[in-house]
Amino acid sequence: MTYESLLLNLGGGVIPSGHRARQNTRAATLVIGIGGTGVDVLTKIKRKVYQDLIPDNPGDTVPRYDHIQFLAIDSDEDVIANMKGKARINGTSEFFSINIPHLKAILNSKETIRNNPLLNWMEIDKIDHLFMPCGAGGIRQIGRYLLISKAAALKSKIEEKCAAALRGMDAPSLNIYIFAGLSGGTGSGCFLDTCYIVRKALEDRGWTGSANIMGFFFLPDVVTSKPEIAANATGVAHNHANGYAALAELDYHMDLKSAYDSFQQNYGAFSVDTQVPPVDLCYLLSATLSCGSILPNGYSYAIDQTVGYVMPYLADVKLDGVDVYDDYAQYSTIPSRLACTLRGMHGIPRAHGANYSYFVLRGACAEVPVIQIATYLAAGFYRRFQARVGRETAVITQTAVDDLMKTLGLTAGQVYHEVVKGCNPLSLPDIYPKDLAMEGILPRGYAPQFWVQPGDEWRDRCSSKREENRAALTAEPTTFDWNQVSADSLTGKVFRKLYELSMDPEYGPYYAAGLLNSPGYDMISALNSAIKQTEEELEAQKSHFHSEDGPPDCAAQCSANFIHKSSKKNYQLYKESIINFYLMDNHISELRDTIAALRSLRYSLEKLYRAYFVPLLQLLDNLKETFSQNMDFLNSSAAASAAYTRHILELRDIRPRLAGVVDGLDDHELVTSFMVYLLKGYDQWQDGDDGKISQYVSRYMEQVFDAEFHRPLQDYLFDLYPDAGGNPTLLAEAVEQNLIEPLHHSVLPLFWCDPVFDMTDPLRTYQTGDISIPRSASVVCSAVEHFRCSNCIYAVRKTGVNNRISISQLFAGVPLYACGALGMWKQAYDATVDTAAGAGIHLYAYTGRTSRDPNAKDWRTDLPDFL
């Protein structure tokens, strides 16, 4: 078993606390992901939030980001259920399922849909099968049908999420990000209605004036860049056709006022009738370069670029407003970006009556992989820890167990002596011989009344004392805090000794636990032997007691001898026989109590093993597997620079130095200190909670590797550019030439531009850009301030994320006709006319069920052609 929160491949790992930045306190945020692509973006953003931003409750095991809310809308419930990692989407609070279990039956019967006037737009008679086995089956109208079936609940959920994000903030703005793919069934079929339902929710709650809605819509080439889709010509054509239909609808609704039209839909519990566009800012995301070449990893690149663009708005930033950056001094908020962009777009000449509402992004990012570095150090630590005191090192011998049993006083004889400790010897009073003779000859098992009362009272006192001793000896610890566990009980002694052995580099926790439970001989085995030994002695004593020459028979014979001849000798033998009777009877009880004590001790030690050492070993084994998987990941190509994010330096470049840091740890740091930390934190790992364990272990690693975990970016840069010789000025020049400029030139404009439209022409589009840099890295700040670019001017965003430099550029005012792929997508779309592939391709179709409705729509014929 692994701890998902610590796995790098699930977006976790050991995250240094100093790596995180403060949240943006000026705006509340709701992030909505619709359909498969939208949910993928949402998941990536949530992971980055957990990695990059300080939570509202630092130190708690479950981080909270109350003013950043997440909502996944999807028809495929398995996607959410199968998510892993600490930052996975919460299936209860962050997932709105539009799945209908009996969808196929409903589609086959068709009557449910035919008889619902809210669904008169749906071509149910033409939809005979799903193109895909899950969710909306790749059919846009199916996705819309699923959404509208739960529209009232979705509106309530959106209001709930917005209220949660705004709660406790003073006069904030509300930024809503909506992510969806345009070429599938769910995202493409639901994005338009979702946007208008969001607007309706804002309107009804009085939030419209303070809210900003940003739509990030992924073009068909993003999904078709996936190898599994690209290899299927039918799937590619289907995505192209769906995407073109969705773009036609989007383009029309982004400028409804010019068309003197409005979006109208009755959702049952509420209606929408508006000329407002679905979003305030509309971003088109692509996986194709401006030259028409599709990136081989375009899907992940497009998502990473989007996440890289959004994340700075979720973090607290400081914007420089000096000289070259003065036009962008207020550019760090969404309202200011909207106003600034609209102002800049105002002077762009319009042609062909096109809609110039779209933004195209390009960006690049460079970072020091601090989470990889921290996780590598932790994995190296744990590898050495296991090599020193791991499971393979724990060799339990019978001699060692027996010696420990003797040392702790757990042998049969030692426990017996502890059980009978404090019992006074038996003393019977002398009796006048004539008074004793009056008792007559007593039968077997009886004693003179003169001696019965003191004998029985002595035996009762011994029994009471043994019971008291047993209770103290077998008392179970009420806590696993070493300082509070008493050494008076045998279990307490064992716990304290095993606790000490767990911290000892010569033994360790596996050895300590193995003493209690191991395949061969252990303390439980030794106790079983002690119990068996005592039981055998008990049986021998009982056999002797009831034999012909045992104490009862001996006392009866002495009684007869005394009555026959009342001599001093016979009197003394009679008294001694009664004493022996009580002593042996009491000894049998002592042995029974000793056996009971040994059995109780065995039960307590078994319980101690289950309650304390089993979860401890499970913790250690799981950490071993987790860090082993992390090391495998770090040794793989997946750990190298990603498509969008390049590494300022790779882990392999500094491994020798990091390995030296790990190898320099002494036994105290490696074993004793670590085990003290773990053992004291029993409440953090006893229940196996992934979140608590990951955070608790990470905190220790941060203590051990404090200098490395909080190493400033500037120090890495001095290592990277040794020619600077420690001179900050020379380093700034090297950073500018070797890092900032190459990063700028590596920025990829992901949008296939028709040759007749040059997107980079400032007379065609309004262009802005910014560089996000660590505010703590003065050398990087100096390098950026001296950086000049002939084509753009960057605003400088100084953030608390201390390991990353990112560049983003925005091209505003890009018309859809500029997209070089549009003709190809339209060709696929046109091919669906009067075919099964065209059924349900538009959100509104003329079905004949609305012949008396003057507002009946057929978007295949009603929407204008933007080519």
Short mmCIF file of N, CA and C in Angstrom, two decimals, residues 12 156 161 194 420 459 478 495 558 661 715 745 814 848 853:
data_model
loop_
_atom_site.label_atom_id
_atom_site.label_comp_id
_atom_site.label_asym_id
_atom_site.label_seq_id
_atom_site.Cartn_x
_atom_site.Cartn_y
_atom_site.Cartn_z
N GLY A 12 1.35 14.60 -5.67
CA GLY A 12 1.74 14.81 -4.28
C GLY A 12 3.24 14.93 -4.14
N SER A 156 -28.60 25.35 -7.81
CA SER A 156 -28.45 25.41 -6.34
C SER A 156 -27.02 25.10 -5.92
N LYS A 161 -21.72 26.89 -3.95
CA LYS A 161 -20.28 27.02 -4.11
C LYS A 161 -19.85 28.49 -4.10
N THR A 194 -24.41 25.64 -19.00
CA THR A 194 -23.76 25.85 -17.70
C THR A 194 -23.41 27.32 -17.52
N VAL A 420 2.99 -13.69 44.15
CA VAL A 420 2.83 -14.04 45.57
C VAL A 420 3.52 -13.04 46.49
N ARG A 459 -5.53 -17.86 54.00
CA ARG A 459 -5.66 -18.18 52.59
C ARG A 459 -6.42 -17.08 51.85
N THR A 478 -2.78 2.78 29.41
CA THR A 478 -3.92 3.57 28.94
C THR A 478 -3.48 4.59 27.90
N PHE A 495 6.48 -2.59 26.92
CA PHE A 495 6.29 -1.47 26.00
C PHE A 495 7.47 -0.51 26.06
N CYS A 558 -2.76 -38.15 60.70
CA CYS A 558 -2.21 -37.49 61.89
C CYS A 558 -3.31 -37.26 62.93
N VAL A 661 24.28 14.82 0.85
CA VAL A 661 23.54 15.30 2.02
C VAL A 661 22.91 14.12 2.75
N ASP A 715 20.49 30.60 -5.07
CA ASP A 715 21.60 29.68 -4.81
C ASP A 715 21.70 28.64 -5.93
N HIS A 745 11.63 33.03 -26.02
CA HIS A 745 11.61 32.52 -27.39
C HIS A 745 10.98 31.13 -27.48
N VAL A 814 -9.05 37.85 -31.46
CA VAL A 814 -8.83 36.88 -32.53
C VAL A 814 -10.19 36.38 -33.02
N GLY A 848 -40.09 19.16 -35.16
CA GLY A 848 -41.50 19.01 -35.52
C GLY A 848 -42.42 18.99 -34.33
N ASP A 853 -44.62 26.72 -32.00
CA ASP A 853 -43.76 27.58 -31.18
C ASP A 853 -43.00 28.53 -32.10
#
